[in-house]
Amino acid sequence: MSSCPNHIAIIMDGNGRWAKNKGLKRTAGHEEGAKVVRDITKHCSLLGVKYLTLYAFSTENWTRPKLEVEFLMKLLERYFKSELPIYLENNIKFRAIGDISKFSKSLQKIIKDVEDKTSNMSGLTQILALNYGSRDEITRAVSKLVSSNQTINEENISLNLDTADFSDVDLLIRTSGEVRISNFLLWQCAYSEMFFSSTLWPDFNSNELDEIISDYSLRDRRFGGV
Ligand code: FPP
């Protein structure tokens, strides 16, 4: 039997449908989704979860309409500005994974600044996947190994992924009823338990997370053994 997961990863899906169902613009769904990011992060911190990784912007999300991408960039800037005191009050460390060099200089600076200012926090680590794609991450890791003449093996690949400092994912959750992984943490989810919820991300809440964790705690994780 497994207890509370050490590392939870969430594909936060359904913002657009949530907004459409309410006759609102898609951006309203993202705005509401950002509030849920805060609630779920605080809840995981209280539960004693060590790592929470959230898929905030994928390498494929650039293909969305220009206005939506611009809105998401501004939302991230606003989020980080308002979030710093919340990380500090709750002893939460913030880390980004993904290739943030494609973001504007100002957004990159804010991200680095929040990482620096929370680096001494010892509670939950909230990891946001930003311009993240698992294939891109693995390719970058292998390229680093090749260019530094290191052996290509599992340990070295893990050590060169953006997630090198974190343990593998124990529980992967996707909201909105879609049942796919969408290029998220493919390496790190090799043995994770998966849970697919039909709730749209802006409606997701801590009670549902508790139910999922309770289901997870009953699962028998064998990691390929018997
Ligand atoms: C998927 O919903 C969601 C995203 C692509 C972005 C996730 C962003 C947030 C939760 C808000 C911003 C995050 C932070 C950290 C401030 P979708 O737009 O694909 O929804 P749909 O499938 O219903 O269209």
PDB file of C-alpha atoms and ligand atoms in Angstrom:
ATOM      1  CA  MET A   1       0.000   0.000   0.000  1.00  0.00           C
ATOM      2  CA  SER A   2       1.202   3.527  -0.789  1.00  0.00           C
ATOM      3  CA  SER A   3       0.606   6.516   1.497  1.00  0.00           C
ATOM      4  CA  CYS A   4       0.518  10.213   0.571  1.00  0.00           C
ATOM      5  CA  PRO A   5       2.353  10.702  -2.725  1.00  0.00           C
ATOM      6  CA  ASN A   6       5.715  12.393  -2.548  1.00  0.00           C
ATOM      7  CA  HIS A   7       5.350  13.864  -6.033  1.00  0.00           C
ATOM      8  CA  ILE A   8       2.029  14.817  -7.644  1.00  0.00           C
ATOM      9  CA  ALA A   9       1.909  16.064 -11.249  1.00  0.00           C
ATOM     10  CA  ILE A  10      -1.177  17.621 -12.802  1.00  0.00           C
ATOM     11  CA  ILE A  11      -2.211  18.292 -16.393  1.00  0.00           C
ATOM     12  CA  MET A  12      -4.574  21.198 -15.764  1.00  0.00           C
ATOM     13  CA  ASP A  13      -6.996  20.853 -18.646  1.00  0.00           C
ATOM     14  CA  GLY A  14     -10.437  22.265 -19.402  1.00  0.00           C
ATOM     15  CA  ASN A  15     -10.094  26.016 -18.849  1.00  0.00           C
ATOM     16  CA  GLY A  16     -11.437  26.802 -22.306  1.00  0.00           C
ATOM     17  CA  ARG A  17     -14.454  24.477 -22.016  1.00  0.00           C
ATOM     18  CA  TRP A  18     -15.249  25.820 -18.548  1.00  0.00           C
ATOM     19  CA  ALA A  19     -15.382  29.359 -19.961  1.00  0.00           C
ATOM     20  CA  LYS A  20     -17.382  28.317 -23.044  1.00  0.00           C
ATOM     21  CA  ASN A  21     -19.973  26.540 -20.864  1.00  0.00           C
ATOM     22  CA  LYS A  22     -20.492  29.812 -19.042  1.00  0.00           C
ATOM     23  CA  GLY A  23     -20.646  31.933 -22.212  1.00  0.00           C
ATOM     24  CA  LEU A  24     -17.297  33.558 -21.363  1.00  0.00           C
ATOM     25  CA  LYS A  25     -14.075  34.064 -23.314  1.00  0.00           C
ATOM     26  CA  ARG A  26     -11.454  31.284 -23.044  1.00  0.00           C
ATOM     27  CA  THR A  27      -9.203  33.700 -21.167  1.00  0.00           C
ATOM     28  CA  ALA A  28     -11.717  33.811 -18.310  1.00  0.00           C
ATOM     29  CA  GLY A  29     -11.114  30.079 -17.879  1.00  0.00           C
ATOM     30  CA  HIS A  30      -7.366  30.615 -17.580  1.00  0.00           C
ATOM     31  CA  GLU A  31      -7.921  33.410 -15.074  1.00  0.00           C
ATOM     32  CA  GLU A  32     -10.086  31.111 -12.934  1.00  0.00           C
ATOM     33  CA  GLY A  33      -7.597  28.276 -13.460  1.00  0.00           C
ATOM     34  CA  ALA A  34      -4.819  30.390 -11.963  1.00  0.00           C
ATOM     35  CA  LYS A  35      -6.850  30.707  -8.717  1.00  0.00           C
ATOM     36  CA  VAL A  36      -7.135  26.935  -8.545  1.00  0.00           C
ATOM     37  CA  VAL A  37      -3.345  26.668  -8.979  1.00  0.00           C
ATOM     38  CA  ARG A  38      -2.969  28.665  -5.784  1.00  0.00           C
ATOM     39  CA  ASP A  39      -5.592  26.657  -3.819  1.00  0.00           C
ATOM     40  CA  ILE A  40      -4.207  23.272  -4.847  1.00  0.00           C
ATOM     41  CA  THR A  41      -0.625  24.348  -4.154  1.00  0.00           C
ATOM     42  CA  LYS A  42      -1.524  25.481  -0.629  1.00  0.00           C
ATOM     43  CA  HIS A  43      -3.461  22.289  -0.032  1.00  0.00           C
ATOM     44  CA  CYS A  44      -0.556  20.084  -1.157  1.00  0.00           C
ATOM     45  CA  SER A  45       1.719  22.072   1.111  1.00  0.00           C
ATOM     46  CA  LEU A  46      -0.567  21.361   4.094  1.00  0.00           C
ATOM     47  CA  LEU A  47      -0.769  17.666   3.199  1.00  0.00           C
ATOM     48  CA  GLY A  48       3.033  17.362   3.275  1.00  0.00           C
ATOM     49  CA  VAL A  49       3.423  16.581  -0.427  1.00  0.00           C
ATOM     50  CA  LYS A  50       7.065  17.226  -1.349  1.00  0.00           C
ATOM     51  CA  TYR A  51       6.768  18.082  -5.071  1.00  0.00           C
ATOM     52  CA  LEU A  52       3.821  19.393  -7.079  1.00  0.00           C
ATOM     53  CA  THR A  53       4.428  19.774 -10.818  1.00  0.00           C
ATOM     54  CA  LEU A  54       1.825  21.675 -12.844  1.00  0.00           C
ATOM     55  CA  TYR A  55       1.675  21.832 -16.648  1.00  0.00           C
ATOM     56  CA  ALA A  56       1.165  25.559 -17.204  1.00  0.00           C
ATOM     57  CA  PHE A  57       2.405  26.040 -20.792  1.00  0.00           C
ATOM     58  CA  SER A  58       3.541  23.369 -23.234  1.00  0.00           C
ATOM     59  CA  THR A  59       5.947  23.603 -26.181  1.00  0.00           C
ATOM     60  CA  GLU A  60       2.840  23.070 -28.350  1.00  0.00           C
ATOM     61  CA  ASN A  61       0.771  25.867 -26.755  1.00  0.00           C
ATOM     62  CA  TRP A  62       2.491  28.499 -28.957  1.00  0.00           C
ATOM     63  CA  THR A  63       0.186  27.353 -31.783  1.00  0.00           C
ATOM     64  CA  ARG A  64      -2.852  28.812 -29.973  1.00  0.00           C
ATOM     65  CA  PRO A  65      -4.335  32.106 -31.215  1.00  0.00           C
ATOM     66  CA  LYS A  66      -1.860  34.975 -30.678  1.00  0.00           C
ATOM     67  CA  LEU A  67      -4.195  36.823 -28.309  1.00  0.00           C
ATOM     68  CA  GLU A  68      -4.608  33.755 -26.083  1.00  0.00           C
ATOM     69  CA  VAL A  69      -0.826  33.201 -25.922  1.00  0.00           C
ATOM     70  CA  GLU A  70      -0.307  36.869 -25.063  1.00  0.00           C
ATOM     71  CA  PHE A  71      -2.951  36.627 -22.369  1.00  0.00           C
ATOM     72  CA  LEU A  72      -1.300  33.540 -20.846  1.00  0.00           C
ATOM     73  CA  MET A  73       2.096  35.320 -20.775  1.00  0.00           C
ATOM     74  CA  LYS A  74       0.571  38.331 -19.006  1.00  0.00           C
ATOM     75  CA  LEU A  75      -1.306  36.045 -16.617  1.00  0.00           C
ATOM     76  CA  LEU A  76       1.962  34.297 -15.707  1.00  0.00           C
ATOM     77  CA  GLU A  77       3.647  37.662 -15.049  1.00  0.00           C
ATOM     78  CA  ARG A  78       0.780  38.761 -12.814  1.00  0.00           C
ATOM     79  CA  TYR A  79       0.703  35.393 -11.082  1.00  0.00           C
ATOM     80  CA  PHE A  80       4.400  35.456 -10.172  1.00  0.00           C
ATOM     81  CA  LYS A  81       4.221  39.045  -8.960  1.00  0.00           C
ATOM     82  CA  SER A  82       1.321  38.322  -6.627  1.00  0.00           C
ATOM     83  CA  GLU A  83       2.551  34.867  -5.628  1.00  0.00           C
ATOM     84  CA  LEU A  84       5.939  35.611  -4.085  1.00  0.00           C
ATOM     85  CA  PRO A  85       4.580  36.518  -0.603  1.00  0.00           C
ATOM     86  CA  ILE A  86       2.355  33.429  -0.696  1.00  0.00           C
ATOM     87  CA  TYR A  87       5.336  31.145  -1.414  1.00  0.00           C
ATOM     88  CA  LEU A  88       7.279  32.755   1.430  1.00  0.00           C
ATOM     89  CA  GLU A  89       4.399  32.643   3.951  1.00  0.00           C
ATOM     90  CA  ASN A  90       3.810  28.969   3.222  1.00  0.00           C
ATOM     91  CA  ASN A  91       7.479  27.862   3.083  1.00  0.00           C
ATOM     92  CA  ILE A  92       7.039  26.893  -0.580  1.00  0.00           C
ATOM     93  CA  LYS A  93       9.980  26.696  -2.967  1.00  0.00           C
ATOM     94  CA  PHE A  94       9.290  27.564  -6.607  1.00  0.00           C
ATOM     95  CA  ARG A  95      11.085  25.971  -9.565  1.00  0.00           C
ATOM     96  CA  ALA A  96      10.455  26.155 -13.302  1.00  0.00           C
ATOM     97  CA  ILE A  97      11.064  23.335 -15.780  1.00  0.00           C
ATOM     98  CA  GLY A  98      11.047  23.714 -19.552  1.00  0.00           C
ATOM     99  CA  ASP A  99      12.898  25.982 -21.940  1.00  0.00           C
ATOM    100  CA  ILE A 100      12.080  29.430 -20.592  1.00  0.00           C
ATOM    101  CA  SER A 101      14.584  31.094 -22.963  1.00  0.00           C
ATOM    102  CA  LYS A 102      11.686  31.460 -25.438  1.00  0.00           C
ATOM    103  CA  PHE A 103       9.809  33.758 -23.038  1.00  0.00           C
ATOM    104  CA  SER A 104      10.235  37.540 -22.935  1.00  0.00           C
ATOM    105  CA  LYS A 105      13.263  38.812 -21.027  1.00  0.00           C
ATOM    106  CA  SER A 106      10.992  40.358 -18.375  1.00  0.00           C
ATOM    107  CA  LEU A 107       9.096  37.109 -17.754  1.00  0.00           C
ATOM    108  CA  GLN A 108      12.376  35.153 -17.592  1.00  0.00           C
ATOM    109  CA  LYS A 109      13.670  37.639 -15.032  1.00  0.00           C
ATOM    110  CA  ILE A 110      10.551  37.328 -12.856  1.00  0.00           C
ATOM    111  CA  ILE A 111      10.769  33.511 -12.982  1.00  0.00           C
ATOM    112  CA  LYS A 112      14.469  33.522 -11.993  1.00  0.00           C
ATOM    113  CA  ASP A 113      13.769  36.066  -9.269  1.00  0.00           C
ATOM    114  CA  VAL A 114      11.003  33.965  -7.685  1.00  0.00           C
ATOM    115  CA  GLU A 115      13.237  30.868  -7.906  1.00  0.00           C
ATOM    116  CA  ASP A 116      16.065  32.740  -6.148  1.00  0.00           C
ATOM    117  CA  LYS A 117      13.895  34.306  -3.464  1.00  0.00           C
ATOM    118  CA  THR A 118      12.238  31.001  -2.543  1.00  0.00           C
ATOM    119  CA  SER A 119      15.365  28.834  -2.818  1.00  0.00           C
ATOM    120  CA  ASN A 120      15.717  28.500   0.966  1.00  0.00           C
ATOM    121  CA  MET A 121      12.147  27.354   1.534  1.00  0.00           C
ATOM    122  CA  SER A 122      12.016  23.798   2.856  1.00  0.00           C
ATOM    123  CA  GLY A 123       8.371  22.760   2.508  1.00  0.00           C
ATOM    124  CA  LEU A 124       6.583  21.917  -0.736  1.00  0.00           C
ATOM    125  CA  THR A 125       8.394  22.563  -4.033  1.00  0.00           C
ATOM    126  CA  GLN A 126       5.925  23.865  -6.605  1.00  0.00           C
ATOM    127  CA  ILE A 127       7.286  23.153 -10.075  1.00  0.00           C
ATOM    128  CA  LEU A 128       5.680  24.900 -13.027  1.00  0.00           C
ATOM    129  CA  ALA A 129       6.229  23.404 -16.458  1.00  0.00           C
ATOM    130  CA  LEU A 130       6.725  26.438 -18.703  1.00  0.00           C
ATOM    131  CA  ASN A 131       7.369  26.043 -22.424  1.00  0.00           C
ATOM    132  CA  TYR A 132       7.773  22.435 -21.411  1.00  0.00           C
ATOM    133  CA  GLY A 133       7.685  19.340 -23.598  1.00  0.00           C
ATOM    134  CA  SER A 134       9.012  16.002 -22.441  1.00  0.00           C
ATOM    135  CA  ARG A 135      10.579  15.112 -25.789  1.00  0.00           C
ATOM    136  CA  ASP A 136      12.314  18.489 -25.867  1.00  0.00           C
ATOM    137  CA  GLU A 137      13.571  17.954 -22.293  1.00  0.00           C
ATOM    138  CA  ILE A 138      14.927  14.457 -23.048  1.00  0.00           C
ATOM    139  CA  THR A 139      16.537  15.683 -26.272  1.00  0.00           C
ATOM    140  CA  ARG A 140      18.220  18.550 -24.407  1.00  0.00           C
ATOM    141  CA  ALA A 141      19.461  16.134 -21.723  1.00  0.00           C
ATOM    142  CA  VAL A 142      20.929  13.694 -24.252  1.00  0.00           C
ATOM    143  CA  SER A 143      22.548  16.543 -26.228  1.00  0.00           C
ATOM    144  CA  LYS A 144      24.261  17.751 -23.040  1.00  0.00           C
ATOM    145  CA  LEU A 145      25.617  14.240 -22.430  1.00  0.00           C
ATOM    146  CA  VAL A 146      26.874  13.903 -26.007  1.00  0.00           C
ATOM    147  CA  SER A 147      28.553  17.308 -26.055  1.00  0.00           C
ATOM    148  CA  SER A 148      30.317  16.623 -22.740  1.00  0.00           C
ATOM    149  CA  ASN A 149      31.336  13.119 -23.831  1.00  0.00           C
ATOM    150  CA  GLN A 150      29.429  11.352 -21.043  1.00  0.00           C
ATOM    151  CA  THR A 151      27.979   7.854 -21.150  1.00  0.00           C
ATOM    152  CA  ILE A 152      24.353   7.633 -22.241  1.00  0.00           C
ATOM    153  CA  ASN A 153      22.664   5.651 -19.474  1.00  0.00           C
ATOM    154  CA  GLU A 154      19.486   6.032 -17.413  1.00  0.00           C
ATOM    155  CA  GLU A 155      21.206   7.633 -14.448  1.00  0.00           C
ATOM    156  CA  ASN A 156      22.973  10.255 -16.559  1.00  0.00           C
ATOM    157  CA  ILE A 157      19.839  11.060 -18.512  1.00  0.00           C
ATOM    158  CA  SER A 158      17.874  11.549 -15.258  1.00  0.00           C
ATOM    159  CA  LEU A 159      20.640  13.765 -13.891  1.00  0.00           C
ATOM    160  CA  ASN A 160      20.460  15.997 -16.956  1.00  0.00           C
ATOM    161  CA  LEU A 161      16.701  16.419 -17.134  1.00  0.00           C
ATOM    162  CA  ASP A 162      15.150  19.670 -15.864  1.00  0.00           C
ATOM    163  CA  THR A 163      13.741  17.549 -13.022  1.00  0.00           C
ATOM    164  CA  ALA A 164      17.155  16.271 -11.852  1.00  0.00           C
ATOM    165  CA  ASP A 165      16.549  17.608  -8.333  1.00  0.00           C
ATOM    166  CA  PHE A 166      13.160  15.956  -7.880  1.00  0.00           C
ATOM    167  CA  SER A 167      11.965  12.406  -7.370  1.00  0.00           C
ATOM    168  CA  ASP A 168       9.905  10.597 -10.026  1.00  0.00           C
ATOM    169  CA  VAL A 169       6.172  11.270 -10.208  1.00  0.00           C
ATOM    170  CA  ASP A 170       4.047   9.090  -7.901  1.00  0.00           C
ATOM    171  CA  LEU A 171       0.621  10.312  -8.956  1.00  0.00           C
ATOM    172  CA  LEU A 172      -0.307  11.892 -12.300  1.00  0.00           C
ATOM    173  CA  ILE A 173      -3.687  13.587 -12.555  1.00  0.00           C
ATOM    174  CA  ARG A 174      -5.346  14.980 -15.680  1.00  0.00           C
ATOM    175  CA  THR A 175      -8.557  16.949 -15.472  1.00  0.00           C
ATOM    176  CA  SER A 176     -11.296  17.538 -18.070  1.00  0.00           C
ATOM    177  CA  GLY A 177     -11.970  13.957 -19.129  1.00  0.00           C
ATOM    178  CA  GLU A 178      -9.161  13.692 -21.695  1.00  0.00           C
ATOM    179  CA  VAL A 179      -7.177  10.472 -21.321  1.00  0.00           C
ATOM    180  CA  ARG A 180      -3.702  11.198 -22.658  1.00  0.00           C
ATOM    181  CA  ILE A 181      -0.301  12.394 -21.447  1.00  0.00           C
ATOM    182  CA  SER A 182       0.368  15.129 -24.030  1.00  0.00           C
ATOM    183  CA  ASN A 183       4.181  15.129 -23.870  1.00  0.00           C
ATOM    184  CA  PHE A 184       4.264  15.684 -20.083  1.00  0.00           C
ATOM    185  CA  LEU A 185       6.983  14.077 -17.897  1.00  0.00           C
ATOM    186  CA  LEU A 186       7.204  10.934 -20.061  1.00  0.00           C
ATOM    187  CA  TRP A 187      10.437   9.794 -18.398  1.00  0.00           C
ATOM    188  CA  GLN A 188       9.435  10.713 -14.859  1.00  0.00           C
ATOM    189  CA  CYS A 189       6.004   9.014 -15.066  1.00  0.00           C
ATOM    190  CA  ALA A 190       7.414   5.583 -15.986  1.00  0.00           C
ATOM    191  CA  TYR A 191       5.902   4.074 -12.815  1.00  0.00           C
ATOM    192  CA  SER A 192       3.427   6.705 -11.681  1.00  0.00           C
ATOM    193  CA  GLU A 193      -0.167   5.929 -10.845  1.00  0.00           C
ATOM    194  CA  MET A 194      -2.573   7.774 -13.129  1.00  0.00           C
ATOM    195  CA  PHE A 195      -5.897   9.341 -12.394  1.00  0.00           C
ATOM    196  CA  PHE A 196      -8.183  10.938 -14.976  1.00  0.00           C
ATOM    197  CA  SER A 197     -10.913  13.231 -13.669  1.00  0.00           C
ATOM    198  CA  SER A 198     -13.816  14.560 -15.728  1.00  0.00           C
ATOM    199  CA  THR A 199     -13.818  17.826 -13.755  1.00  0.00           C
ATOM    200  CA  LEU A 200     -12.750  20.909 -15.724  1.00  0.00           C
ATOM    201  CA  TRP A 201      -9.670  22.484 -14.105  1.00  0.00           C
ATOM    202  CA  PRO A 202     -11.393  25.686 -12.845  1.00  0.00           C
ATOM    203  CA  ASP A 203     -13.856  23.452 -10.943  1.00  0.00           C
ATOM    204  CA  PHE A 204     -11.175  21.196  -9.459  1.00  0.00           C
ATOM    205  CA  ASN A 205     -10.750  21.570  -5.704  1.00  0.00           C
ATOM    206  CA  SER A 206      -8.994  20.210  -2.631  1.00  0.00           C
ATOM    207  CA  ASN A 207     -11.863  17.816  -1.757  1.00  0.00           C
ATOM    208  CA  GLU A 208     -11.483  16.081  -5.098  1.00  0.00           C
ATOM    209  CA  LEU A 209      -7.722  15.949  -4.661  1.00  0.00           C
ATOM    210  CA  ASP A 210      -8.221  14.314  -1.252  1.00  0.00           C
ATOM    211  CA  GLU A 211     -10.471  11.668  -2.854  1.00  0.00           C
ATOM    212  CA  ILE A 212      -7.873  10.976  -5.555  1.00  0.00           C
ATOM    213  CA  ILE A 213      -5.115  10.639  -2.944  1.00  0.00           C
ATOM    214  CA  SER A 214      -7.292   8.299  -0.941  1.00  0.00           C
ATOM    215  CA  ASP A 215      -7.800   6.134  -4.069  1.00  0.00           C
ATOM    216  CA  TYR A 216      -4.024   6.299  -4.727  1.00  0.00           C
ATOM    217  CA  SER A 217      -3.278   5.153  -1.176  1.00  0.00           C
ATOM    218  CA  LEU A 218      -5.184   1.905  -1.860  1.00  0.00           C
ATOM    219  CA  ARG A 219      -3.268   1.079  -5.020  1.00  0.00           C
ATOM    220  CA  ASP A 220      -0.658  -1.627  -4.934  1.00  0.00           C
ATOM    221  CA  ARG A 221       2.493  -0.237  -6.576  1.00  0.00           C
ATOM    222  CA  ARG A 222       4.750  -3.037  -7.728  1.00  0.00           C
ATOM    223  CA  PHE A 223       7.204  -1.141  -9.990  1.00  0.00           C
ATOM    224  CA  GLY A 224       7.381  -4.084 -12.352  1.00  0.00           C
ATOM    225  CA  GLY A 225       7.908  -6.591  -9.509  1.00  0.00           C
ATOM    226  CA  VAL A 226       5.358  -9.009  -8.038  1.00  0.00           C
TER     227      VAL A 226
HETATM  228  C1  FPP B   1      -5.568  23.814 -20.558  1.00  0.00           C
HETATM  229  O1  FPP B   1      -6.879  24.251 -20.750  1.00  0.00           O
HETATM  230  C2  FPP B   1      -4.796  24.773 -19.848  1.00  0.00           C
HETATM  231  C3  FPP B   1      -3.696  25.393 -20.329  1.00  0.00           C
HETATM  232  C4  FPP B   1      -3.139  25.209 -21.664  1.00  0.00           C
HETATM  233  C5  FPP B   1      -2.957  26.359 -19.544  1.00  0.00           C
HETATM  234  C6  FPP B   1      -2.948  26.111 -18.074  1.00  0.00           C
HETATM  235  C7  FPP B   1      -3.009  27.421 -17.439  1.00  0.00           C
HETATM  236  C8  FPP B   1      -3.606  27.694 -16.258  1.00  0.00           C
HETATM  237  C9  FPP B   1      -4.184  26.681 -15.383  1.00  0.00           C
HETATM  238  C10 FPP B   1      -3.714  29.082 -15.778  1.00  0.00           C
HETATM  239  C11 FPP B   1      -2.436  29.794 -15.676  1.00  0.00           C
HETATM  240  C12 FPP B   1      -1.459  29.128 -14.819  1.00  0.00           C
HETATM  241  C13 FPP B   1      -0.712  29.742 -13.907  1.00  0.00           C
HETATM  242  C14 FPP B   1       0.322  29.008 -13.183  1.00  0.00           C
HETATM  243  C15 FPP B   1      -0.892  31.151 -13.567  1.00  0.00           C
HETATM  244  P1  FPP B   1      -7.394  24.440 -22.234  1.00  0.00           P
HETATM  245  O2  FPP B   1      -7.249  25.880 -22.563  1.00  0.00           O
HETATM  246  O3  FPP B   1      -6.663  23.506 -23.146  1.00  0.00           O
HETATM  247  O4  FPP B   1      -8.883  24.041 -22.085  1.00  0.00           O
HETATM  248  P2  FPP B   1      -9.807  23.316 -23.180  1.00  0.00           P
HETATM  249  O5  FPP B   1      -9.166  21.985 -23.476  1.00  0.00           O
HETATM  250  O6  FPP B   1     -11.121  23.180 -22.490  1.00  0.00           O
HETATM  251  O7  FPP B   1      -9.846  24.217 -24.372  1.00  0.00           O
END
